[in-house]
Amino acid sequence: MTSAIRAEGVRKSFGPLMVLGGIDLDVGTHEVVSLIGASGSGKSTLLRCLNLLEPVDSGRIFLGPEEITAPRFDVNRVRRHVGIVFQAFNLFPHMSVLRNVTLGPVEVLKIARAEAVDRADELLRRFGLIDKRDEFPDRLSGGQQQRVAIVRALAMQPDVLLLDEITSALDPELIGEVLEVIRELAVSGMTMVIATHEMSFAREISRRVCFLDGGVILEEGPPDVIFGEPREARTRQFLDRIIAAGRL
Amino acid sequence: MSGETRPTPRARAVRPLVVAAASTVVFFGVLALVITSAPGWPRVQAAFFDPGVFEAALPGIVEKFWINVRLFVIAEALILALGLAIAVMRSLPGPVFFPLRVLAIAYADLFRAVPGLLVIFFLAFGIPTLRLPGVPRDPFFWTVIALTLVYSAYVSEVYRAGIESIHPSQEAAARSLGLSRAQALRFVILPQAVRRVIPPLLNDFIGLQKDTVFLSFVGVVEVFRESQIKQSILFNFTPYLGTALIFVVLTVPLARLTDWLVARDRRRGERRAT
């Protein structure tokens, strides 16, 4: 399996607060990897480092064969290939759904507007959003907004998609429609790194699960091993708490 | 329930209007009575409210007012551009842009500190005296420049407040699509920021419109000087009333427009929050 995105000894601190203490992670093409762990364990920061939204303090990140943490590497080029979807959607409120989706392709990829619109329509149709194409984000439900945010990232035709707790801000009855989209993407072979609290979803969809604790990947493996017979006491503790909370 | 009858919905809707109308009539009635019963009222009425003088002075006032209008229309267009440039300069990140940031801060500090009239004097009297070849000597030109410099300092702060009010997650979303910092500013941050600051911008422009009477201090016969001339010819202050009214007629619609925009934004904000 060829490597899609790979982190080597990535460290990141905010002032005196160490968030990532040396992360090694290799995600293969078409692979789906879930990051689990308590709030503050570094999941979101790791994702934001992977597309260089946060500069790393030390360590290296490779996209395919290229080191993107090399000095003077064009960060905008990285982000054309690595999409991210945020917990709070972060749609552009002053733009219609269609404009949200076509902004990147038109202004960054320099695709002709008509073609970008055709491609956006195709994606919106595929994810059941075509009748919302001319609406503004504040007219959509949370689930619809998050699906638009996913479509916006997909419109860039990324090699890797990073999902940062994308269902955490949603009402429970809206989570299903968003997870359905991710399921479809996994089936179609999209390479994804997913930070999530949805344990049963992580178990179902991932080929590999990484448990983050204190800024390092404490344990990783196939979902059945991590959720079934974890090696580390910390992992068991975390999962026990999740089970006690009724989330697994 | 007691024997008291509940008001019908219609009566409930009409009643506040009746109360408001009645209290308005009483308030202004009493005020008018106090003023007109003052011992000096007949003299004030003759000096400030002479219909004949008003009619005679008005055409000249309206004509000269166009000079003020020309001034503030040109200045407002320049201010919108320069204010934005200063605000963007000030929000540039990183150590490389430190000098530009310092320049922007110094600019905003200086031109907000110095009284506008002094800036006009320095430019309109000072620069023509240099007799530099090719440099305009027209006081109107230099007043446009001076007011542009002064108001751009205020307006840049308004823009900056708008830019800083946009949540960083918007920039993160834009940058994550591969947009450069400049593109994120242009397509995502500024359109939202400008929409938010339109009310305070209009507020600054109301101030600017009144400051156009400073033109008269550097020798241009505009609306204020015109009413002064008429006053000295006719020995009557009514021309000033005409000038005051013309500014009211200009400003009140702008003030209502500002209120309406604020109310509309609030409604939108509520809709978004639900």
Coordinates of C-alpha atoms in Angstrom, one line a residue:
Chain A
M1 CA 0.0 0.0 0.0
T2 CA 1.5 3.4 -1.0
S3 CA 1.5 6.1 1.6
A4 CA -1.0 9.0 1.1
I5 CA 0.0 11.1 4.1
R6 CA 2.7 10.3 6.7
A7 CA 3.7 12.1 9.9
E8 CA 7.1 11.5 11.5
G9 CA 7.8 12.6 15.1
V10 CA 5.5 15.6 14.9
R11 CA 5.6 17.8 17.9
K12 CA 3.5 20.8 18.6
S13 CA 3.1 23.1 21.7
F14 CA 1.0 26.1 22.3
G15 CA 3.2 28.2 24.6
P16 CA 4.0 26.0 27.6
L17 CA 1.2 23.5 26.7
M18 CA 2.5 20.4 24.9
V19 CA -0.3 19.1 22.6
L20 CA 1.6 16.7 20.3
G21 CA 4.6 14.9 21.8
G22 CA 6.0 13.1 18.8
I23 CA 3.4 11.6 16.5
D24 CA 4.2 8.9 13.9
L25 CA 1.3 8.1 11.6
D26 CA 1.3 6.6 8.2
V27 CA -2.0 6.6 6.3
G28 CA -2.1 4.5 3.1
T29 CA -4.0 5.4 -0.1
H30 CA -7.8 4.5 0.3
E31 CA -7.2 3.8 3.9
V32 CA -9.7 5.1 6.6
V33 CA -8.0 5.8 9.9
S34 CA -9.9 7.0 13.0
L35 CA -8.3 9.0 15.8
I36 CA -10.0 8.5 19.2
G37 CA -9.1 9.8 22.6
A38 CA -10.4 12.2 25.3
S39 CA -10.9 15.9 24.6
G40 CA -7.5 17.6 24.6
S41 CA -5.6 14.5 23.6
G42 CA -4.4 16.2 20.4
K43 CA -6.8 14.8 17.7
S44 CA -7.8 18.1 16.3
T45 CA -4.4 19.6 16.5
L46 CA -2.9 16.6 14.7
L47 CA -5.4 17.1 11.8
R48 CA -4.7 20.8 11.6
C49 CA -1.0 20.0 11.5
L50 CA -1.5 17.5 8.7
N51 CA -2.7 20.2 6.3
L52 CA -0.4 22.8 7.8
L53 CA -3.2 25.0 9.3
E54 CA -1.0 24.8 12.3
P55 CA 2.8 24.9 11.8
V56 CA 4.6 22.0 13.4
D57 CA 7.3 22.7 16.0
S58 CA 9.4 19.7 14.8
G59 CA 9.0 16.5 12.9
R60 CA 8.1 16.0 9.3
I61 CA 5.0 15.4 7.2
F62 CA 5.0 13.8 3.8
L63 CA 2.2 14.0 1.2
G64 CA 2.9 11.1 -1.0
P65 CA 6.6 11.3 -1.7
E66 CA 6.9 15.0 -1.0
E67 CA 7.9 16.5 2.4
I68 CA 5.4 19.3 2.9
T69 CA 7.1 20.5 6.1
A70 CA 10.2 21.4 4.1
P71 CA 11.2 25.0 4.2
R72 CA 9.5 27.3 1.7
F73 CA 7.1 24.5 0.6
D74 CA 4.0 26.2 -0.8
V75 CA 1.3 25.6 1.9
N76 CA -1.5 26.5 -0.5
R77 CA -0.4 23.7 -2.7
V78 CA -0.7 21.2 0.2
R79 CA -4.3 22.3 0.9
R80 CA -5.3 21.7 -2.7
H81 CA -4.6 18.0 -2.0
V82 CA -5.7 17.7 1.6
G83 CA -9.2 18.7 2.4
I84 CA -10.6 19.3 5.9
V85 CA -14.1 19.4 7.4
F86 CA -14.5 21.2 10.7
Q87 CA -16.7 20.5 13.7
A88 CA -18.5 23.9 13.3
F89 CA -18.9 23.6 9.5
N90 CA -17.4 27.0 8.9
L91 CA -19.4 27.6 5.8
F92 CA -19.1 31.1 4.4
P93 CA -22.3 32.7 5.5
H94 CA -22.4 35.5 2.9
M95 CA -22.3 33.0 0.0
S96 CA -24.9 30.7 -1.4
V97 CA -24.3 26.9 -1.1
L98 CA -23.2 26.9 -4.8
R99 CA -20.7 29.7 -4.2
N100 CA -19.3 28.0 -1.1
V101 CA -18.6 24.9 -3.2
T102 CA -17.2 26.6 -6.3
L103 CA -15.0 29.2 -4.6
G104 CA -12.0 26.9 -4.2
P105 CA -12.2 25.3 -7.6
V106 CA -12.6 28.7 -9.4
E107 CA -10.1 30.8 -7.4
V108 CA -7.5 28.2 -6.5
L109 CA -7.7 25.5 -9.1
K110 CA -8.6 28.1 -11.8
I111 CA -11.3 25.9 -13.3
A112 CA -13.7 27.8 -15.6
R113 CA -16.8 28.9 -13.6
A114 CA -19.2 26.9 -15.8
E115 CA -17.3 23.7 -15.4
A116 CA -16.9 24.3 -11.6
V117 CA -20.7 24.8 -11.4
D118 CA -21.3 21.6 -13.3
R119 CA -19.0 19.7 -11.0
A120 CA -20.6 21.3 -7.9
D121 CA -24.1 20.4 -9.1
E122 CA -23.0 16.8 -9.6
L123 CA -21.6 16.6 -6.1
L124 CA -24.7 18.3 -4.6
R125 CA -27.0 15.9 -6.4
R126 CA -25.0 12.9 -5.3
F127 CA -25.4 14.0 -1.6
G128 CA -29.0 15.1 -1.9
L129 CA -28.4 18.8 -1.6
I130 CA -29.2 19.9 -5.2
D131 CA -32.4 21.7 -4.1
K132 CA -30.3 23.8 -1.6
R133 CA -27.8 25.0 -4.1
D134 CA -29.0 28.6 -4.1
E135 CA -29.8 28.8 -0.4
F136 CA -27.6 30.6 2.1
P137 CA -26.1 28.5 4.9
D138 CA -28.3 30.1 7.7
R139 CA -31.3 28.6 5.9
L140 CA -30.0 25.0 6.3
S141 CA -30.1 22.6 9.2
G142 CA -26.9 21.6 10.9
G143 CA -26.8 18.3 9.1
Q144 CA -27.3 20.0 5.7
Q145 CA -24.6 22.6 6.5
Q146 CA -22.1 19.9 7.4
R147 CA -22.9 17.9 4.3
V148 CA -22.3 21.1 2.2
A149 CA -19.0 21.6 4.1
I150 CA -18.0 18.0 3.0
V151 CA -19.1 18.7 -0.6
R152 CA -17.0 22.0 -0.4
A153 CA -14.0 20.0 0.5
L154 CA -14.6 17.3 -2.1
A155 CA -15.0 19.9 -4.8
M156 CA -11.2 20.4 -4.6
Q157 CA -10.8 16.7 -5.5
P158 CA -8.5 16.1 -2.5
D159 CA -6.2 13.1 -2.2
V160 CA -6.8 13.0 1.5
L161 CA -9.8 14.2 3.5
L162 CA -9.5 15.1 7.2
L163 CA -12.6 15.1 9.3
D164 CA -12.5 17.0 12.6
E165 CA -15.3 15.8 14.9
I166 CA -17.7 16.6 12.2
T167 CA -20.8 15.3 14.1
S168 CA -20.0 16.8 17.5
A169 CA -21.9 20.1 16.9
L170 CA -25.0 18.3 15.5
D171 CA -28.3 17.4 17.2
P172 CA -28.5 13.5 17.6
E173 CA -31.1 13.1 14.9
L174 CA -29.0 14.9 12.3
I175 CA -25.8 12.8 12.9
G176 CA -27.0 9.9 10.8
E177 CA -27.2 11.8 7.5
V178 CA -23.7 13.0 7.9
L179 CA -22.2 9.6 8.8
E180 CA -24.0 8.2 5.8
V181 CA -22.0 10.6 3.5
I182 CA -18.8 9.4 5.1
R183 CA -19.7 5.8 4.7
E184 CA -20.3 6.4 1.0
L185 CA -16.9 8.1 0.7
A186 CA -15.2 5.2 2.4
V187 CA -16.8 2.8 0.0
S188 CA -15.7 4.9 -3.0
G189 CA -12.1 4.7 -1.7
M190 CA -11.5 8.1 -0.3
T191 CA -8.5 8.3 2.0
M192 CA -9.7 9.7 5.3
V193 CA -8.3 10.6 8.7
I194 CA -11.2 10.9 11.1
A195 CA -11.1 12.5 14.6
T196 CA -14.3 11.3 16.3
H197 CA -16.2 10.6 19.4
E198 CA -18.6 8.3 17.5
M199 CA -17.0 5.0 18.6
S200 CA -19.4 2.6 16.9
F201 CA -19.0 4.5 13.7
A202 CA -15.2 4.5 14.0
R203 CA -15.4 0.7 14.6
E204 CA -17.6 0.1 11.6
I205 CA -15.8 2.3 9.1
S206 CA -12.1 2.3 9.9
R207 CA -9.4 0.0 8.8
R208 CA -7.3 1.2 11.7
V209 CA -8.0 3.0 15.0
C210 CA -5.4 5.2 16.8
F211 CA -5.9 6.0 20.5
L212 CA -4.3 9.3 21.4
D213 CA -3.4 10.1 24.9
G214 CA -1.2 12.9 26.2
G215 CA -0.1 13.9 22.7
V216 CA 1.1 10.6 21.5
I217 CA -0.5 7.6 19.8
L218 CA -0.6 5.2 22.7
E219 CA -2.0 2.3 20.9
E220 CA -3.2 1.6 17.3
G221 CA -4.6 -1.4 15.5
P222 CA -7.6 -2.9 13.7
P223 CA -10.9 -1.7 15.3
D224 CA -11.7 -5.1 16.7
V225 CA -8.5 -5.2 18.6
I226 CA -8.7 -1.7 19.9
F227 CA -12.3 -1.9 20.9
G228 CA -12.3 -5.6 21.8
E229 CA -9.0 -6.3 23.6
P230 CA -6.9 -3.2 24.0
R231 CA -3.4 -3.7 25.2
E232 CA -3.0 -0.5 27.2
A233 CA -4.7 0.2 30.5
R234 CA -5.3 3.8 29.5
T235 CA -7.2 2.7 26.4
R236 CA -9.4 0.4 28.4
Q237 CA -10.1 3.2 30.9
F238 CA -11.1 5.5 28.1
L239 CA -13.3 2.9 26.5
D240 CA -14.9 2.0 29.8
R241 CA -15.8 5.7 30.3
I242 CA -17.3 5.8 26.8
I243 CA -19.3 2.6 27.5
A244 CA -20.5 4.0 30.8
A245 CA -21.7 7.1 29.0
G246 CA -23.6 4.8 26.7
R247 CA -21.7 5.8 23.6
L248 CA -20.5 2.4 22.5
Chain B
M1 CA -62.4 37.2 36.5
S2 CA -63.5 40.7 37.6
G3 CA -66.1 42.8 35.8
E4 CA -63.4 44.6 33.8
T5 CA -63.6 43.9 30.1
R6 CA -60.5 42.8 28.3
P7 CA -59.5 45.2 25.5
T8 CA -60.1 43.8 22.0
P9 CA -56.9 43.1 20.0
R10 CA -57.6 46.0 17.8
A11 CA -58.0 48.4 20.7
R12 CA -54.8 46.9 22.1
A13 CA -52.9 47.8 18.9
V14 CA -54.3 51.3 18.6
R15 CA -53.9 52.4 22.2
P16 CA -50.1 52.9 22.2
L17 CA -50.4 55.0 19.1
V18 CA -52.9 57.3 20.7
V19 CA -50.8 57.6 23.8
A20 CA -47.7 58.4 21.8
A21 CA -49.5 61.0 19.7
A22 CA -51.1 62.7 22.8
S23 CA -47.8 62.8 24.7
T24 CA -46.0 64.2 21.7
V25 CA -48.6 67.0 21.2
V26 CA -48.5 67.9 24.9
F27 CA -44.7 67.9 25.1
F28 CA -44.0 70.0 22.1
G29 CA -47.1 72.2 22.8
V30 CA -45.6 73.1 26.2
L31 CA -42.2 73.7 24.7
A32 CA -43.6 76.0 22.0
L33 CA -45.6 77.8 24.6
V34 CA -42.6 78.4 26.8
I35 CA -40.5 79.7 23.9
T36 CA -43.1 81.9 22.3
S37 CA -44.2 83.5 25.6
A38 CA -40.6 84.5 26.4
P39 CA -40.2 88.3 26.5
G40 CA -37.6 88.4 23.7
W41 CA -39.6 86.0 21.4
P42 CA -40.9 88.7 18.9
R43 CA -37.3 89.9 18.3
V44 CA -36.0 86.3 17.9
Q45 CA -38.9 85.5 15.5
A46 CA -38.1 88.5 13.4
A47 CA -34.3 87.8 13.3
F48 CA -34.4 84.0 12.7
F49 CA -37.8 83.1 11.2
D50 CA -38.5 85.7 8.6
P51 CA -40.4 84.0 5.7
G52 CA -39.5 86.8 3.3
V53 CA -35.8 86.5 4.0
F54 CA -36.0 82.7 3.9
E55 CA -37.5 82.8 0.4
A56 CA -35.0 85.3 -0.8
A57 CA -31.9 83.4 0.6
L58 CA -32.9 79.9 -0.2
P59 CA -32.0 79.7 -4.0
G60 CA -28.5 80.9 -3.3
I61 CA -28.1 78.5 -0.4
V62 CA -29.3 75.5 -2.4
E63 CA -26.9 76.5 -5.2
K64 CA -23.9 76.8 -3.0
F65 CA -24.8 73.6 -1.2
W66 CA -23.8 71.7 -4.3
I67 CA -20.2 72.7 -3.6
N68 CA -20.5 70.9 -0.2
V69 CA -22.1 67.9 -1.8
R70 CA -19.4 67.7 -4.4
L71 CA -16.8 67.8 -1.7
F72 CA -18.2 65.1 0.5
V73 CA -19.1 62.8 -2.4
I74 CA -15.5 62.9 -3.7
A75 CA -14.1 62.6 -0.2
E76 CA -16.3 59.7 0.8
A77 CA -15.2 57.6 -2.3
L78 CA -11.5 58.3 -1.4
I79 CA -12.1 57.6 2.3
L80 CA -13.6 54.2 1.6
A81 CA -10.5 53.2 -0.4
L82 CA -7.8 54.8 1.8
G83 CA -9.5 53.7 5.1
L84 CA -9.6 50.1 3.8
A85 CA -6.0 50.2 2.7
I86 CA -4.9 51.4 6.2
A87 CA -7.0 48.8 8.0
V88 CA -5.6 46.0 5.8
M89 CA -2.0 47.3 6.3
R90 CA -2.6 47.2 10.1
S91 CA -3.9 43.6 10.0
L92 CA -0.9 42.2 8.1
P93 CA 0.7 39.5 10.1
G94 CA 4.3 38.6 10.7
P95 CA 7.5 40.4 11.5
V96 CA 8.2 41.4 7.8
F97 CA 5.2 43.8 7.9
F98 CA 6.1 45.4 11.2
P99 CA 7.1 48.8 9.5
L100 CA 3.8 48.9 7.7
R101 CA 1.8 48.1 10.8
V102 CA 3.6 50.9 12.7
L103 CA 3.0 53.3 9.8
A104 CA -0.8 52.5 9.9
I105 CA -1.0 52.9 13.6
A106 CA 0.9 56.2 13.5
Y107 CA -1.3 57.4 10.8
A108 CA -4.5 56.6 12.6
D109 CA -3.2 58.2 15.9
L110 CA -2.0 61.4 14.2
F111 CA -5.0 62.2 12.1
R112 CA -7.5 61.4 14.8
A113 CA -5.6 63.6 17.2
V114 CA -5.2 66.8 15.2
P115 CA -8.3 68.9 14.8
G116 CA -9.6 68.6 11.2
L117 CA -9.7 72.3 10.7
L118 CA -6.0 72.6 11.4
V119 CA -5.2 69.9 8.9
I120 CA -7.2 71.8 6.3
F121 CA -5.2 75.0 7.2
F122 CA -1.9 73.3 6.9
L123 CA -2.7 71.8 3.5
A124 CA -4.8 74.6 1.9
F125 CA -2.6 77.4 3.0
G126 CA 0.8 75.7 3.4
I127 CA 1.2 73.6 0.3
P128 CA 0.2 76.3 -2.3
T129 CA 2.7 78.6 -0.5
L130 CA 5.5 76.2 -1.4
R131 CA 4.9 77.1 -5.1
L132 CA 5.9 73.7 -6.3
P133 CA 5.4 73.5 -10.0
G134 CA 2.5 71.3 -11.1
V135 CA 1.0 71.1 -7.6
P136 CA -2.6 72.4 -7.4
R137 CA -3.3 75.5 -5.3
D138 CA -7.0 75.2 -5.3
P139 CA -8.3 75.3 -1.7
F140 CA -11.2 73.0 -2.6
F141 CA -8.7 70.4 -3.8
W142 CA -6.7 70.6 -0.5
T143 CA -9.8 70.5 1.6
V144 CA -10.8 67.2 -0.1
I145 CA -7.4 65.8 0.6
A146 CA -7.4 67.1 4.3
L147 CA -10.8 65.7 5.1
T148 CA -9.9 62.4 3.3
L149 CA -6.8 62.1 5.5
V150 CA -8.7 62.8 8.7
Y151 CA -11.7 60.7 8.1
S152 CA -9.7 57.8 6.7
A153 CA -8.1 57.5 10.1
Y154 CA -11.5 57.1 11.7
V155 CA -12.8 54.8 9.0
S156 CA -9.7 52.6 9.1
E157 CA -10.5 51.9 12.7
V158 CA -14.1 51.0 11.8
Y159 CA -12.9 48.6 9.1
R160 CA -10.4 47.1 11.5
A161 CA -13.1 46.4 14.1
G162 CA -15.1 44.7 11.3
I163 CA -12.2 42.6 10.2
E164 CA -11.4 41.5 13.8
S165 CA -15.0 40.6 14.4
I166 CA -14.9 37.9 11.8
H167 CA -14.2 34.6 13.6
P168 CA -10.7 33.1 12.8
S169 CA -12.5 29.8 11.8
Q170 CA -13.6 31.7 8.7
E171 CA -10.0 32.3 7.7
A172 CA -9.1 28.7 8.6
A173 CA -11.9 27.5 6.3
A174 CA -10.7 29.7 3.4
R175 CA -7.1 28.8 3.8
S176 CA -7.9 25.1 4.1
L177 CA -9.4 25.3 0.5
G178 CA -6.0 26.5 -0.7
L179 CA -6.9 30.2 -0.9
S180 CA -3.9 32.5 -0.2
R181 CA -4.1 35.0 2.7
A182 CA -5.0 37.8 0.2
Q183 CA -7.7 35.7 -1.4
A184 CA -9.1 34.8 2.0
L185 CA -9.2 38.4 2.9
R186 CA -10.8 39.4 -0.4
F187 CA -13.4 36.7 -0.8
V188 CA -14.2 35.7 2.8
I189 CA -13.2 38.2 5.4
L190 CA -13.7 41.6 3.9
P191 CA -17.2 41.0 2.4
Q192 CA -18.5 39.9 5.8
A193 CA -16.5 42.6 7.7
V194 CA -17.7 45.5 5.4
R195 CA -21.3 44.4 5.8
R196 CA -21.0 44.6 9.5
V197 CA -19.5 48.0 9.6
I198 CA -21.9 49.8 7.2
P199 CA -23.8 51.5 10.1
P200 CA -20.8 53.0 11.8
L201 CA -19.4 54.0 8.4
L202 CA -22.5 55.9 7.6
N203 CA -22.3 57.5 11.0
D204 CA -18.8 58.8 10.2
F205 CA -20.0 60.1 6.9
I206 CA -22.7 62.2 8.6
G207 CA -19.9 63.9 10.6
L208 CA -17.9 64.4 7.4
Q209 CA -20.9 66.0 5.6
K210 CA -21.2 68.7 8.4
D211 CA -17.4 69.3 8.3
T212 CA -17.7 70.4 4.7
V213 CA -18.5 73.9 6.0
F214 CA -14.8 74.2 6.9
L215 CA -14.4 75.0 3.2
S216 CA -15.5 78.5 4.1
F217 CA -12.5 79.0 6.3
V218 CA -10.1 78.7 3.4
G219 CA -11.9 81.1 1.1
V220 CA -14.5 79.0 -0.7
V221 CA -18.0 80.5 -0.9
E222 CA -20.0 77.4 0.0
V223 CA -23.3 77.0 1.8
F224 CA -22.2 78.4 5.2
R225 CA -20.3 81.4 3.7
E226 CA -23.2 82.1 1.4
S227 CA -25.7 82.3 4.4
Q228 CA -23.2 84.5 6.2
I229 CA -23.1 86.9 3.3
K230 CA -26.8 86.9 3.0
Q231 CA -27.1 87.5 6.7
S232 CA -24.8 90.6 6.5
I233 CA -26.7 92.0 3.5
L234 CA -30.2 91.4 4.8
F235 CA -29.4 92.1 8.5
N236 CA -31.2 88.9 9.4
F237 CA -30.2 85.4 10.7
T238 CA -32.9 83.5 8.7
P239 CA -30.4 82.4 6.1
Y240 CA -28.6 80.3 8.7
L241 CA -31.9 78.5 9.4
G242 CA -32.0 77.6 5.7
T243 CA -28.5 76.2 5.9
A244 CA -29.4 74.2 9.0
L245 CA -32.5 72.8 7.4
I246 CA -30.6 71.7 4.3
F247 CA -28.2 69.6 6.4
V248 CA -31.2 68.1 8.3
V249 CA -32.9 67.2 5.0
L250 CA -29.6 65.5 3.9
T251 CA -28.8 63.7 7.2
V252 CA -32.1 62.4 8.5
P253 CA -32.7 59.9 5.6
L254 CA -29.1 58.7 6.1
A255 CA -29.7 58.3 9.8
R256 CA -32.9 56.3 9.2
L257 CA -31.1 54.2 6.6
T258 CA -28.4 53.4 9.2
D259 CA -31.1 52.4 11.8
W260 CA -32.8 50.3 9.2
L261 CA -29.5 48.5 8.4
V262 CA -28.7 47.9 12.1
A263 CA -32.2 46.5 12.6
R264 CA -31.9 44.2 9.5
D265 CA -28.6 42.9 10.7
R266 CA -30.0 42.1 14.1
R267 CA -32.9 40.2 12.6
R268 CA -30.5 38.2 10.5
G269 CA -28.3 37.5 13.6
E270 CA -31.3 36.2 15.5
R271 CA -32.3 34.0 12.6
R272 CA -28.8 32.6 12.5
A273 CA -28.8 31.9 16.2
T274 CA -32.0 29.8 16.2

